[in-house]
mmCIF file with all atom_site columns, C-alpha atoms in Angstrom:
data_model
loop_
_atom_site.group_PDB
_atom_site.id
_atom_site.type_symbol
_atom_site.label_atom_id
_atom_site.label_alt_id
_atom_site.label_comp_id
_atom_site.label_asym_id
_atom_site.label_entity_id
_atom_site.label_seq_id
_atom_site.pdbx_PDB_ins_code
_atom_site.Cartn_x
_atom_site.Cartn_y
_atom_site.Cartn_z
_atom_site.occupancy
_atom_site.B_iso_or_equiv
_atom_site.pdbx_formal_charge
_atom_site.auth_seq_id
_atom_site.auth_comp_id
_atom_site.auth_asym_id
_atom_site.auth_atom_id
_atom_site.pdbx_PDB_model_num
ATOM 1   C CA . ASP A 1 1   ? 0.000   0.000  0.000   1.00 54.00 ? 21  ASP A CA 1
ATOM 2   C CA . THR A 1 2   ? 1.792   3.071  -1.251  1.00 74.00 ? 22  THR A CA 1
ATOM 3   C CA . GLY A 1 3   ? -0.854  5.620  -0.311  1.00 92.00 ? 23  GLY A CA 1
ATOM 4   C CA . VAL A 1 4   ? -2.588  8.161  -2.502  1.00 95.00 ? 24  VAL A CA 1
ATOM 5   C CA . SER A 1 5   ? -0.263  9.844  -4.975  1.00 96.00 ? 25  SER A CA 1
ATOM 6   C CA . GLN A 1 6   ? -0.769  13.023 -6.982  1.00 97.00 ? 26  GLN A CA 1
ATOM 7   C CA . ASP A 1 7   ? 1.096   14.413 -9.927  1.00 97.00 ? 27  ASP A CA 1
ATOM 8   C CA . PRO A 1 8   ? 2.428   17.013 -10.366 1.00 97.00 ? 28  PRO A CA 1
ATOM 9   C CA . ARG A 1 9   ? 3.073   18.346 -6.879  1.00 96.00 ? 29  ARG A CA 1
ATOM 10  C CA . HIS A 1 10  ? 3.382   21.889 -8.159  1.00 97.00 ? 30  HIS A CA 1
ATOM 11  C CA . LYS A 1 11  ? 2.121   23.577 -11.296 1.00 98.00 ? 31  LYS A CA 1
ATOM 12  C CA . ILE A 1 12  ? 2.652   27.151 -12.400 1.00 98.00 ? 32  ILE A CA 1
ATOM 13  C CA . THR A 1 13  ? 0.695   28.280 -15.402 1.00 98.00 ? 33  THR A CA 1
ATOM 14  C CA . LYS A 1 14  ? -0.388  31.438 -17.151 1.00 97.00 ? 34  LYS A CA 1
ATOM 15  C CA . ARG A 1 15  ? -3.957  32.613 -17.099 1.00 97.00 ? 35  ARG A CA 1
ATOM 16  C CA . GLY A 1 16  ? -5.947  31.086 -19.938 1.00 97.00 ? 36  GLY A CA 1
ATOM 17  C CA . GLN A 1 17  ? -3.923  27.896 -20.177 1.00 98.00 ? 37  GLN A CA 1
ATOM 18  C CA . ASN A 1 18  ? -5.331  24.428 -19.545 1.00 98.00 ? 38  ASN A CA 1
ATOM 19  C CA . VAL A 1 19  ? -3.933  22.192 -16.807 1.00 98.00 ? 39  VAL A CA 1
ATOM 20  C CA . THR A 1 20  ? -4.475  18.553 -15.896 1.00 98.00 ? 40  THR A CA 1
ATOM 21  C CA . PHE A 1 21  ? -3.767  16.850 -12.590 1.00 98.00 ? 41  PHE A CA 1
ATOM 22  C CA . ARG A 1 22  ? -3.581  13.156 -11.893 1.00 98.00 ? 42  ARG A CA 1
ATOM 23  C CA . CYS A 1 23  ? -4.504  11.192 -8.786  1.00 98.00 ? 43  CYS A CA 1
ATOM 24  C CA . ASP A 1 24  ? -3.683  7.541  -8.121  1.00 97.00 ? 44  ASP A CA 1
ATOM 25  C CA . PRO A 1 25  ? -5.737  6.208  -5.218  1.00 96.00 ? 45  PRO A CA 1
ATOM 26  C CA . ILE A 1 26  ? -4.859  3.407  -2.864  1.00 93.00 ? 46  ILE A CA 1
ATOM 27  C CA . SER A 1 27  ? -5.281  0.196  -4.821  1.00 91.00 ? 47  SER A CA 1
ATOM 28  C CA . GLU A 1 28  ? -8.735  -1.371 -4.526  1.00 85.00 ? 48  GLU A CA 1
ATOM 29  C CA . HIS A 1 29  ? -10.243 1.802  -3.133  1.00 92.00 ? 49  HIS A CA 1
ATOM 30  C CA . ASN A 1 30  ? -13.478 2.234  -5.015  1.00 92.00 ? 50  ASN A CA 1
ATOM 31  C CA . ARG A 1 31  ? -14.234 5.842  -4.027  1.00 93.00 ? 51  ARG A CA 1
ATOM 32  C CA . LEU A 1 32  ? -12.169 8.807  -5.099  1.00 96.00 ? 52  LEU A CA 1
ATOM 33  C CA . TYR A 1 33  ? -12.705 12.422 -4.048  1.00 96.00 ? 53  TYR A CA 1
ATOM 34  C CA . TRP A 1 34  ? -11.362 15.776 -5.222  1.00 97.00 ? 54  TRP A CA 1
ATOM 35  C CA . TYR A 1 35  ? -11.136 18.780 -2.922  1.00 96.00 ? 55  TYR A CA 1
ATOM 36  C CA . ARG A 1 36  ? -9.782  22.300 -3.319  1.00 96.00 ? 56  ARG A CA 1
ATOM 37  C CA . GLN A 1 37  ? -8.056  24.191 -0.532  1.00 95.00 ? 57  GLN A CA 1
ATOM 38  C CA . THR A 1 38  ? -7.291  27.895 -0.659  1.00 94.00 ? 58  THR A CA 1
ATOM 39  C CA . LEU A 1 39  ? -5.059  29.764 1.757   1.00 90.00 ? 59  LEU A CA 1
ATOM 40  C CA . GLY A 1 40  ? -6.489  29.973 5.242   1.00 87.00 ? 60  GLY A CA 1
ATOM 41  C CA . GLN A 1 41  ? -9.429  27.713 4.460   1.00 92.00 ? 61  GLN A CA 1
ATOM 42  C CA . GLY A 1 42  ? -10.321 24.102 4.962   1.00 94.00 ? 62  GLY A CA 1
ATOM 43  C CA . PRO A 1 43  ? -10.627 21.823 1.947   1.00 95.00 ? 63  PRO A CA 1
ATOM 44  C CA . GLU A 1 44  ? -13.834 22.183 -0.057  1.00 95.00 ? 64  GLU A CA 1
ATOM 45  C CA . PHE A 1 45  ? -15.445 19.291 -1.865  1.00 95.00 ? 65  PHE A CA 1
ATOM 46  C CA . LEU A 1 46  ? -15.408 19.332 -5.671  1.00 96.00 ? 66  LEU A CA 1
ATOM 47  C CA . THR A 1 47  ? -16.528 15.907 -6.870  1.00 95.00 ? 67  THR A CA 1
ATOM 48  C CA . TYR A 1 48  ? -16.344 12.202 -6.210  1.00 93.00 ? 68  TYR A CA 1
ATOM 49  C CA . PHE A 1 49  ? -16.387 8.899  -8.054  1.00 95.00 ? 69  PHE A CA 1
ATOM 50  C CA . GLN A 1 50  ? -17.480 5.440  -7.132  1.00 92.00 ? 70  GLN A CA 1
ATOM 51  C CA . ASN A 1 51  ? -15.531 3.222  -9.449  1.00 93.00 ? 71  ASN A CA 1
ATOM 52  C CA . GLU A 1 52  ? -15.769 4.975  -12.820 1.00 93.00 ? 72  GLU A CA 1
ATOM 53  C CA . ALA A 1 53  ? -19.069 6.744  -12.141 1.00 94.00 ? 73  ALA A CA 1
ATOM 54  C CA . GLN A 1 54  ? -19.034 10.401 -11.139 1.00 93.00 ? 74  GLN A CA 1
ATOM 55  C CA . LEU A 1 55  ? -21.749 10.491 -8.499  1.00 92.00 ? 75  LEU A CA 1
ATOM 56  C CA . GLU A 1 56  ? -21.706 14.035 -7.176  1.00 90.00 ? 76  GLU A CA 1
ATOM 57  C CA . LYS A 1 57  ? -20.384 17.412 -8.233  1.00 91.00 ? 77  LYS A CA 1
ATOM 58  C CA . SER A 1 58  ? -20.199 20.546 -6.116  1.00 91.00 ? 78  SER A CA 1
ATOM 59  C CA . ARG A 1 59  ? -21.482 23.868 -7.368  1.00 88.00 ? 79  ARG A CA 1
ATOM 60  C CA . LEU A 1 60  ? -17.834 24.928 -7.053  1.00 84.00 ? 80  LEU A CA 1
ATOM 61  C CA . LEU A 1 61  ? -17.083 22.772 -10.079 1.00 87.00 ? 81  LEU A CA 1
ATOM 62  C CA . SER A 1 62  ? -17.692 25.254 -12.873 1.00 89.00 ? 82  SER A CA 1
ATOM 63  C CA . ASP A 1 63  ? -17.976 24.327 -16.537 1.00 93.00 ? 83  ASP A CA 1
ATOM 64  C CA . ARG A 1 64  ? -14.245 24.887 -16.896 1.00 96.00 ? 84  ARG A CA 1
ATOM 65  C CA . PHE A 1 65  ? -13.551 21.944 -14.598 1.00 96.00 ? 85  PHE A CA 1
ATOM 66  C CA . SER A 1 66  ? -13.884 18.339 -15.657 1.00 96.00 ? 86  SER A CA 1
ATOM 67  C CA . ALA A 1 67  ? -12.922 15.145 -13.889 1.00 96.00 ? 87  ALA A CA 1
ATOM 68  C CA . GLU A 1 68  ? -12.673 11.602 -15.116 1.00 96.00 ? 88  GLU A CA 1
ATOM 69  C CA . ARG A 1 69  ? -11.936 8.191  -13.751 1.00 96.00 ? 89  ARG A CA 1
ATOM 70  C CA . PRO A 1 70  ? -12.097 6.098  -16.912 1.00 91.00 ? 90  PRO A CA 1
ATOM 71  C CA . LYS A 1 71  ? -11.230 2.646  -15.617 1.00 87.00 ? 91  LYS A CA 1
ATOM 72  C CA . GLY A 1 72  ? -12.133 3.103  -11.993 1.00 86.00 ? 92  GLY A CA 1
ATOM 73  C CA . SER A 1 73  ? -8.497  3.438  -11.003 1.00 91.00 ? 93  SER A CA 1
ATOM 74  C CA . PHE A 1 74  ? -6.638  6.747  -11.428 1.00 96.00 ? 94  PHE A CA 1
ATOM 75  C CA . SER A 1 75  ? -8.466  10.020 -11.938 1.00 97.00 ? 95  SER A CA 1
ATOM 76  C CA . THR A 1 76  ? -7.693  13.250 -13.745 1.00 98.00 ? 96  THR A CA 1
ATOM 77  C CA . LEU A 1 77  ? -8.916  16.748 -13.007 1.00 98.00 ? 97  LEU A CA 1
ATOM 78  C CA . GLU A 1 78  ? -8.685  19.240 -15.866 1.00 97.00 ? 98  GLU A CA 1
ATOM 79  C CA . ILE A 1 79  ? -9.123  22.978 -15.612 1.00 97.00 ? 99  ILE A CA 1
ATOM 80  C CA . GLN A 1 80  ? -9.634  24.810 -18.876 1.00 97.00 ? 100 GLN A CA 1
ATOM 81  C CA . ARG A 1 81  ? -8.896  28.499 -19.408 1.00 97.00 ? 101 ARG A CA 1
ATOM 82  C CA . THR A 1 82  ? -7.399  28.897 -15.954 1.00 97.00 ? 102 THR A CA 1
ATOM 83  C CA . GLU A 1 83  ? -8.084  32.043 -13.958 1.00 96.00 ? 103 GLU A CA 1
ATOM 84  C CA . GLN A 1 84  ? -6.122  33.534 -11.082 1.00 96.00 ? 104 GLN A CA 1
ATOM 85  C CA . GLY A 1 85  ? -8.917  32.494 -8.752  1.00 95.00 ? 105 GLY A CA 1
ATOM 86  C CA . ASP A 1 86  ? -8.136  28.865 -9.548  1.00 96.00 ? 106 ASP A CA 1
ATOM 87  C CA . SER A 1 87  ? -4.858  29.146 -7.636  1.00 97.00 ? 107 SER A CA 1
ATOM 88  C CA . ALA A 1 88  ? -5.181  26.648 -4.798  1.00 96.00 ? 108 ALA A CA 1
ATOM 89  C CA . MET A 1 89  ? -4.095  23.274 -3.492  1.00 96.00 ? 109 MET A CA 1
ATOM 90  C CA . TYR A 1 90  ? -6.013  20.451 -5.170  1.00 97.00 ? 110 TYR A CA 1
ATOM 91  C CA . LEU A 1 91  ? -6.329  17.423 -2.933  1.00 96.00 ? 111 LEU A CA 1
ATOM 92  C CA . CYS A 1 92  ? -7.333  13.921 -3.858  1.00 97.00 ? 112 CYS A CA 1
ATOM 93  C CA . ALA A 1 93  ? -8.604  11.324 -1.388  1.00 96.00 ? 113 ALA A CA 1
ATOM 94  C CA . SER A 1 94  ? -9.753  7.744  -1.638  1.00 95.00 ? 114 SER A CA 1
ATOM 95  C CA . SER A 1 95  ? -11.727 5.362  0.497   1.00 92.00 ? 115 SER A CA 1
ATOM 96  C CA . GLY A 1 96  ? -12.249 1.656  0.342   1.00 87.00 ? 116 GLY A CA 1
ATOM 97  C CA . PRO A 1 97  ? -15.167 -0.708 0.679   1.00 82.00 ? 117 PRO A CA 1
ATOM 98  C CA . GLY A 1 98  ? -16.211 -2.451 3.838   1.00 77.00 ? 118 GLY A CA 1
ATOM 99  C CA . LEU A 1 99  ? -15.269 -1.428 7.357   1.00 70.00 ? 119 LEU A CA 1
ATOM 100 C CA . PHE A 1 100 ? -13.180 1.567  6.326   1.00 72.00 ? 120 PHE A CA 1
ATOM 101 C CA . ALA A 1 101 ? -15.574 3.006  3.772   1.00 78.00 ? 121 ALA A CA 1
ATOM 102 C CA . ASN A 1 102 ? -15.920 6.229  5.738   1.00 82.00 ? 122 ASN A CA 1
ATOM 103 C CA . GLU A 1 103 ? -12.210 6.892  6.147   1.00 88.00 ? 123 GLU A CA 1
ATOM 104 C CA . GLN A 1 104 ? -10.743 9.069  3.424   1.00 92.00 ? 124 GLN A CA 1
ATOM 105 C CA . PHE A 1 105 ? -6.999  8.942  2.860   1.00 93.00 ? 125 PHE A CA 1
ATOM 106 C CA . PHE A 1 106 ? -5.489  12.039 1.301   1.00 95.00 ? 126 PHE A CA 1
ATOM 107 C CA . GLY A 1 107 ? -2.679  12.522 -1.152  1.00 95.00 ? 127 GLY A CA 1
ATOM 108 C CA . PRO A 1 108 ? -0.044  15.265 -0.800  1.00 94.00 ? 128 PRO A CA 1
ATOM 109 C CA . GLY A 1 109 ? -1.915  17.591 -3.138  1.00 95.00 ? 129 GLY A CA 1
ATOM 110 C CA . THR A 1 110 ? -1.095  19.561 -6.277  1.00 96.00 ? 130 THR A CA 1
ATOM 111 C CA . ARG A 1 111 ? -0.427  23.236 -5.695  1.00 96.00 ? 131 ARG A CA 1
ATOM 112 C CA . LEU A 1 112 ? -1.583  25.319 -8.656  1.00 97.00 ? 132 LEU A CA 1
ATOM 113 C CA . THR A 1 113 ? -0.405  28.871 -9.190  1.00 97.00 ? 133 THR A CA 1
ATOM 114 C CA . VAL A 1 114 ? -2.019  30.850 -12.001 1.00 98.00 ? 134 VAL A CA 1
ATOM 115 C CA . LEU A 1 115 ? -0.060  33.943 -13.032 1.00 96.00 ? 135 LEU A CA 1
ATOM 116 C CA . ALA B 2 1   ? -27.090 23.793 6.137   1.00 74.00 ? 8   ALA B CA 1
ATOM 117 C CA . GLN B 2 2   ? -24.319 21.479 7.167   1.00 84.00 ? 9   GLN B CA 1
ATOM 118 C CA . SER B 2 3   ? -21.298 23.263 8.584   1.00 91.00 ? 10  SER B CA 1
ATOM 119 C CA . VAL B 2 4   ? -18.316 22.943 10.872  1.00 95.00 ? 11  VAL B CA 1
ATOM 120 C CA . THR B 2 5   ? -17.043 25.767 13.046  1.00 96.00 ? 12  THR B CA 1
ATOM 121 C CA . GLN B 2 6   ? -13.587 25.938 14.523  1.00 97.00 ? 13  GLN B CA 1
ATOM 122 C CA . PRO B 2 7   ? -13.699 29.123 16.600  1.00 97.00 ? 14  PRO B CA 1
ATOM 123 C CA . ASP B 2 8   ? -9.955  29.441 17.145  1.00 96.00 ? 15  ASP B CA 1
ATOM 124 C CA . ILE B 2 9   ? -7.927  30.434 14.104  1.00 96.00 ? 16  ILE B CA 1
ATOM 125 C CA . HIS B 2 10  ? -4.565  30.294 15.858  1.00 97.00 ? 17  HIS B CA 1
ATOM 126 C CA . ILE B 2 11  ? -3.521  28.860 19.217  1.00 97.00 ? 18  ILE B CA 1
ATOM 127 C CA . THR B 2 12  ? -0.106  28.990 20.864  1.00 97.00 ? 19  THR B CA 1
ATOM 128 C CA . VAL B 2 13  ? 0.783   26.630 23.694  1.00 97.00 ? 20  VAL B CA 1
ATOM 129 C CA . SER B 2 14  ? 3.991   25.865 25.523  1.00 97.00 ? 21  SER B CA 1
ATOM 130 C CA . GLU B 2 15  ? 5.638   22.517 24.983  1.00 97.00 ? 22  GLU B CA 1
ATOM 131 C CA . GLY B 2 16  ? 4.408   20.110 27.634  1.00 97.00 ? 23  GLY B CA 1
ATOM 132 C CA . ALA B 2 17  ? 1.186   22.013 28.233  1.00 97.00 ? 24  ALA B CA 1
ATOM 133 C CA . SER B 2 18  ? -2.236  20.542 27.566  1.00 97.00 ? 25  SER B CA 1
ATOM 134 C CA . LEU B 2 19  ? -4.211  21.337 24.442  1.00 97.00 ? 26  LEU B CA 1
ATOM 135 C CA . GLU B 2 20  ? -7.860  21.555 23.523  1.00 97.00 ? 27  GLU B CA 1
ATOM 136 C CA . LEU B 2 21  ? -9.041  22.490 20.027  1.00 98.00 ? 28  LEU B CA 1
ATOM 137 C CA . ARG B 2 22  ? -12.702 23.261 19.664  1.00 98.00 ? 29  ARG B CA 1
ATOM 138 C CA . CYS B 2 23  ? -15.066 22.037 16.966  1.00 97.00 ? 30  CYS B CA 1
ATOM 139 C CA . ASN B 2 24  ? -18.808 22.584 16.653  1.00 96.00 ? 31  ASN B CA 1
ATOM 140 C CA . TYR B 2 25  ? -20.920 21.171 13.865  1.00 94.00 ? 32  TYR B CA 1
ATOM 141 C CA . SER B 2 26  ? -24.337 21.625 12.376  1.00 91.00 ? 33  SER B CA 1
ATOM 142 C CA . TYR B 2 27  ? -25.657 18.473 10.756  1.00 85.00 ? 34  TYR B CA 1
ATOM 143 C CA . GLY B 2 28  ? -29.156 17.128 10.256  1.00 75.00 ? 35  GLY B CA 1
ATOM 144 C CA . ALA B 2 29  ? -28.428 13.438 10.604  1.00 74.00 ? 36  ALA B CA 1
ATOM 145 C CA . THR B 2 30  ? -26.132 11.396 12.802  1.00 75.00 ? 37  THR B CA 1
ATOM 146 C CA . PRO B 2 31  ? -22.721 12.645 11.825  1.00 86.00 ? 38  PRO B CA 1
ATOM 147 C CA . TYR B 2 32  ? -19.470 10.886 11.287  1.00 91.00 ? 39  TYR B CA 1
ATOM 148 C CA . LEU B 2 33  ? -16.773 13.128 12.768  1.00 94.00 ? 40  LEU B CA 1
ATOM 149 C CA . PHE B 2 34  ? -13.080 13.392 12.057  1.00 96.00 ? 41  PHE B CA 1
ATOM 150 C CA . TRP B 2 35  ? -9.982  15.317 13.001  1.00 97.00 ? 42  TRP B CA 1
ATOM 151 C CA . TYR B 2 36  ? -7.201  15.691 10.459  1.00 97.00 ? 43  TYR B CA 1
ATOM 152 C CA . VAL B 2 37  ? -3.769  17.277 10.803  1.00 97.00 ? 44  VAL B CA 1
ATOM 153 C CA . GLN B 2 38  ? -1.911  19.069 8.014   1.00 95.00 ? 45  GLN B CA 1
ATOM 154 C CA . SER B 2 39  ? 1.761   20.006 8.130   1.00 91.00 ? 46  SER B CA 1
ATOM 155 C CA . PRO B 2 40  ? 2.973   22.820 5.867   1.00 84.00 ? 47  PRO B CA 1
ATOM 156 C CA . GLY B 2 41  ? 2.766   21.883 2.200   1.00 76.00 ? 48  GLY B CA 1
ATOM 157 C CA . GLN B 2 42  ? 1.454   18.425 3.001   1.00 79.00 ? 49  GLN B CA 1
ATOM 158 C CA . GLY B 2 43  ? -1.776  16.518 2.607   1.00 84.00 ? 50  GLY B CA 1
ATOM 159 C CA . LEU B 2 44  ? -4.098  15.641 5.438   1.00 93.00 ? 51  LEU B CA 1
ATOM 160 C CA . GLN B 2 45  ? -3.461  12.881 7.949   1.00 94.00 ? 52  GLN B CA 1
ATOM 161 C CA . LEU B 2 46  ? -6.339  11.339 9.875   1.00 94.00 ? 53  LEU B CA 1
ATOM 162 C CA . LEU B 2 47  ? -5.880  11.686 13.640  1.00 96.00 ? 54  LEU B CA 1
ATOM 163 C CA . LEU B 2 48  ? -9.089  10.078 14.820  1.00 95.00 ? 55  LEU B CA 1
ATOM 164 C CA . LYS B 2 49  ? -12.731 9.458  13.990  1.00 94.00 ? 56  LYS B CA 1
ATOM 165 C CA . TYR B 2 50  ? -16.092 9.000  15.654  1.00 93.00 ? 57  TYR B CA 1
ATOM 166 C CA . PHE B 2 51  ? -18.835 6.929  14.094  1.00 89.00 ? 58  PHE B CA 1
ATOM 167 C CA . SER B 2 52  ? -20.814 5.590  17.044  1.00 86.00 ? 59  SER B CA 1
ATOM 168 C CA . GLY B 2 53  ? -20.441 4.032  20.480  1.00 87.00 ? 60  GLY B CA 1
ATOM 169 C CA . ASP B 2 54  ? -18.055 5.336  23.118  1.00 90.00 ? 61  ASP B CA 1
ATOM 170 C CA . THR B 2 55  ? -18.077 9.122  22.900  1.00 91.00 ? 62  THR B CA 1
ATOM 171 C CA . LEU B 2 56  ? -14.408 9.412  23.909  1.00 96.00 ? 63  LEU B CA 1
ATOM 172 C CA . VAL B 2 57  ? -12.216 8.263  21.050  1.00 96.00 ? 64  VAL B CA 1
ATOM 173 C CA . GLN B 2 58  ? -8.494  7.745  20.980  1.00 96.00 ? 65  GLN B CA 1
ATOM 174 C CA . GLY B 2 59  ? -6.346  8.555  18.002  1.00 96.00 ? 66  GLY B CA 1
ATOM 175 C CA . ILE B 2 60  ? -2.771  8.555  16.879  1.00 95.00 ? 67  ILE B CA 1
ATOM 176 C CA . LYS B 2 61  ? 0.033   10.648 18.388  1.00 94.00 ? 68  LYS B CA 1
ATOM 177 C CA . GLY B 2 62  ? -1.626  10.726 21.816  1.00 96.00 ? 69  GLY B CA 1
ATOM 178 C CA . PHE B 2 63  ? -4.700  12.694 20.717  1.00 97.00 ? 70  PHE B CA 1
ATOM 179 C CA . GLU B 2 64  ? -8.228  12.071 21.888  1.00 97.00 ? 71  GLU B CA 1
ATOM 180 C CA . ALA B 2 65  ? -11.596 13.668 21.181  1.00 98.00 ? 72  ALA B CA 1
ATOM 181 C CA . GLU B 2 66  ? -14.952 13.674 22.897  1.00 96.00 ? 73  GLU B CA 1
ATOM 182 C CA . PHE B 2 67  ? -18.291 13.728 21.084  1.00 94.00 ? 74  PHE B CA 1
ATOM 183 C CA . LYS B 2 68  ? -20.988 15.659 22.909  1.00 94.00 ? 75  LYS B CA 1
ATOM 184 C CA . ARG B 2 69  ? -24.274 15.413 21.061  1.00 91.00 ? 76  ARG B CA 1
ATOM 185 C CA . SER B 2 70  ? -26.046 17.917 23.327  1.00 91.00 ? 77  SER B CA 1
ATOM 186 C CA . GLN B 2 71  ? -23.445 20.562 22.527  1.00 93.00 ? 78  GLN B CA 1
ATOM 187 C CA . SER B 2 72  ? -22.870 19.514 18.890  1.00 93.00 ? 79  SER B CA 1
ATOM 188 C CA . SER B 2 73  ? -19.179 19.450 19.677  1.00 95.00 ? 80  SER B CA 1
ATOM 189 C CA . PHE B 2 74  ? -16.213 17.228 18.970  1.00 97.00 ? 81  PHE B CA 1
ATOM 190 C CA . ASN B 2 75  ? -13.236 18.803 20.733  1.00 98.00 ? 82  ASN B CA 1
ATOM 191 C CA . LEU B 2 76  ? -9.709  17.515 20.274  1.00 98.00 ? 83  LEU B CA 1
ATOM 192 C CA . ARG B 2 77  ? -7.396  17.170 23.281  1.00 98.00 ? 84  ARG B CA 1
ATOM 193 C CA . LYS B 2 78  ? -3.863  16.216 24.114  1.00 98.00 ? 85  LYS B CA 1
ATOM 194 C CA . PRO B 2 79  ? -2.484  16.153 27.663  1.00 97.00 ? 86  PRO B CA 1
ATOM 195 C CA . SER B 2 80  ? 1.067   17.184 26.790  1.00 97.00 ? 87  SER B CA 1
ATOM 196 C CA . VAL B 2 81  ? 1.995   18.907 23.539  1.00 97.00 ? 88  VAL B CA 1
ATOM 197 C CA . HIS B 2 82  ? 5.256   18.217 21.731  1.00 96.00 ? 89  HIS B CA 1
ATOM 198 C CA . TRP B 2 83  ? 7.032   20.664 19.402  1.00 96.00 ? 90  TRP B CA 1
ATOM 199 C CA . SER B 2 84  ? 6.310   18.291 16.515  1.00 94.00 ? 91  SER B CA 1
ATOM 200 C CA . ASP B 2 85  ? 2.564   18.829 17.012  1.00 96.00 ? 92  ASP B CA 1
ATOM 201 C CA . ALA B 2 86  ? 2.833   22.297 15.464  1.00 96.00 ? 93  ALA B CA 1
ATOM 202 C CA . ALA B 2 87  ? 0.587   22.106 12.399  1.00 97.00 ? 94  ALA B CA 1
ATOM 203 C CA . GLU B 2 88  ? -2.897  22.981 11.236  1.00 97.00 ? 95  GLU B CA 1
ATOM 204 C CA . TYR B 2 89  ? -5.809  20.938 12.524  1.00 98.00 ? 96  TYR B CA 1
ATOM 205 C CA . PHE B 2 90  ? -9.098  20.424 10.729  1.00 98.00 ? 97  PHE B CA 1
ATOM 206 C CA . CYS B 2 91  ? -12.364 19.087 12.048  1.00 97.00 ? 98  CYS B CA 1
ATOM 207 C CA . ALA B 2 92  ? -14.672 17.480 9.494   1.00 96.00 ? 99  ALA B CA 1
ATOM 208 C CA . VAL B 2 93  ? -18.124 15.911 9.329   1.00 93.00 ? 100 VAL B CA 1
ATOM 209 C CA . THR B 2 94  ? -19.814 13.633 6.828   1.00 89.00 ? 101 THR B CA 1
ATOM 210 C CA . ARG B 2 95  ? -22.715 11.277 6.325   1.00 77.00 ? 102 ARG B CA 1
ATOM 211 C CA . SER B 2 96  ? -22.019 7.657  5.487   1.00 69.00 ? 103 SER B CA 1
ATOM 212 C CA . GLN B 2 97  ? -19.553 7.488  2.589   1.00 69.00 ? 104 GLN B CA 1
ATOM 213 C CA . GLY B 2 98  ? -20.214 11.085 1.665   1.00 79.00 ? 105 GLY B CA 1
ATOM 214 C CA . ASN B 2 99  ? -17.920 13.987 1.018   1.00 87.00 ? 106 ASN B CA 1
ATOM 215 C CA . LEU B 2 100 ? -16.257 15.642 3.992   1.00 92.00 ? 107 LEU B CA 1
ATOM 216 C CA . ILE B 2 101 ? -17.269 19.099 5.178   1.00 93.00 ? 108 ILE B CA 1
ATOM 217 C CA . PHE B 2 102 ? -14.327 20.806 6.842   1.00 96.00 ? 109 PHE B CA 1
ATOM 218 C CA . GLY B 2 103 ? -13.932 23.653 9.254   1.00 96.00 ? 110 GLY B CA 1
ATOM 219 C CA . LYS B 2 104 ? -11.525 26.456 8.458   1.00 96.00 ? 111 LYS B CA 1
ATOM 220 C CA . GLY B 2 105 ? -8.843  24.955 10.637  1.00 97.00 ? 112 GLY B CA 1
ATOM 221 C CA . THR B 2 106 ? -6.892  25.907 13.734  1.00 98.00 ? 113 THR B CA 1
ATOM 222 C CA . LYS B 2 107 ? -3.195  26.612 13.426  1.00 97.00 ? 114 LYS B CA 1
ATOM 223 C CA . LEU B 2 108 ? -1.233  25.346 16.406  1.00 97.00 ? 115 LEU B CA 1
ATOM 224 C CA . SER B 2 109 ? 2.084   26.911 17.366  1.00 97.00 ? 116 SER B CA 1
ATOM 225 C CA . VAL B 2 110 ? 4.229   25.384 20.109  1.00 97.00 ? 117 VAL B CA 1
ATOM 226 C CA . LYS B 2 111 ? 6.555   27.506 22.249  1.00 96.00 ? 118 LYS B CA 1
ATOM 227 C CA . PRO B 2 112 ? 9.739   25.854 23.541  1.00 91.00 ? 119 PRO B CA 1
#
């Protein structure tokens, strides 16, 4: 069990560019969550998947954001036409079936800076 | 609306002193409650959780928390703080297998 991994750890981009982040959950975890954390705030929910199905999206997830989990394993989060307000830490978490279904394990995050 | 309030933005304690971080929640159903810790530039590590049963729960690193339904609180405690405990602490609530709702966090500084 190598934990949740995220790539890249840091991303600097210019306003208007597209960016894509990747999250690899703990193997056999069927649920995967994306959160966004801005400075001085707690993480805020964006979306989550059960296997490959995207079951819930927050109103924070504007049309410029899209997430996928095509084979029920890793997930990608894409932001199109980035804005300075998108600068934040993007956190991924996963949870497994059974007894630990309600425990979410977090990755180290991807810090996005939009210039 | 569901929400979590952590009234203290920043707390400073001396090493060896006791610690209590406050958390109040507003949730319509029976909540699942969590405390996470975040070191600078890092992800979140689960300290402890409450689902049901004994209202005093033990976690890692010597932390404990007590669920008080009548006060809608889930305060985190540690009897003796170590310098390595300096970090930001987040309280969170969820329904079964749902997304977490976090408070804004409490930053803990430890004086030598």
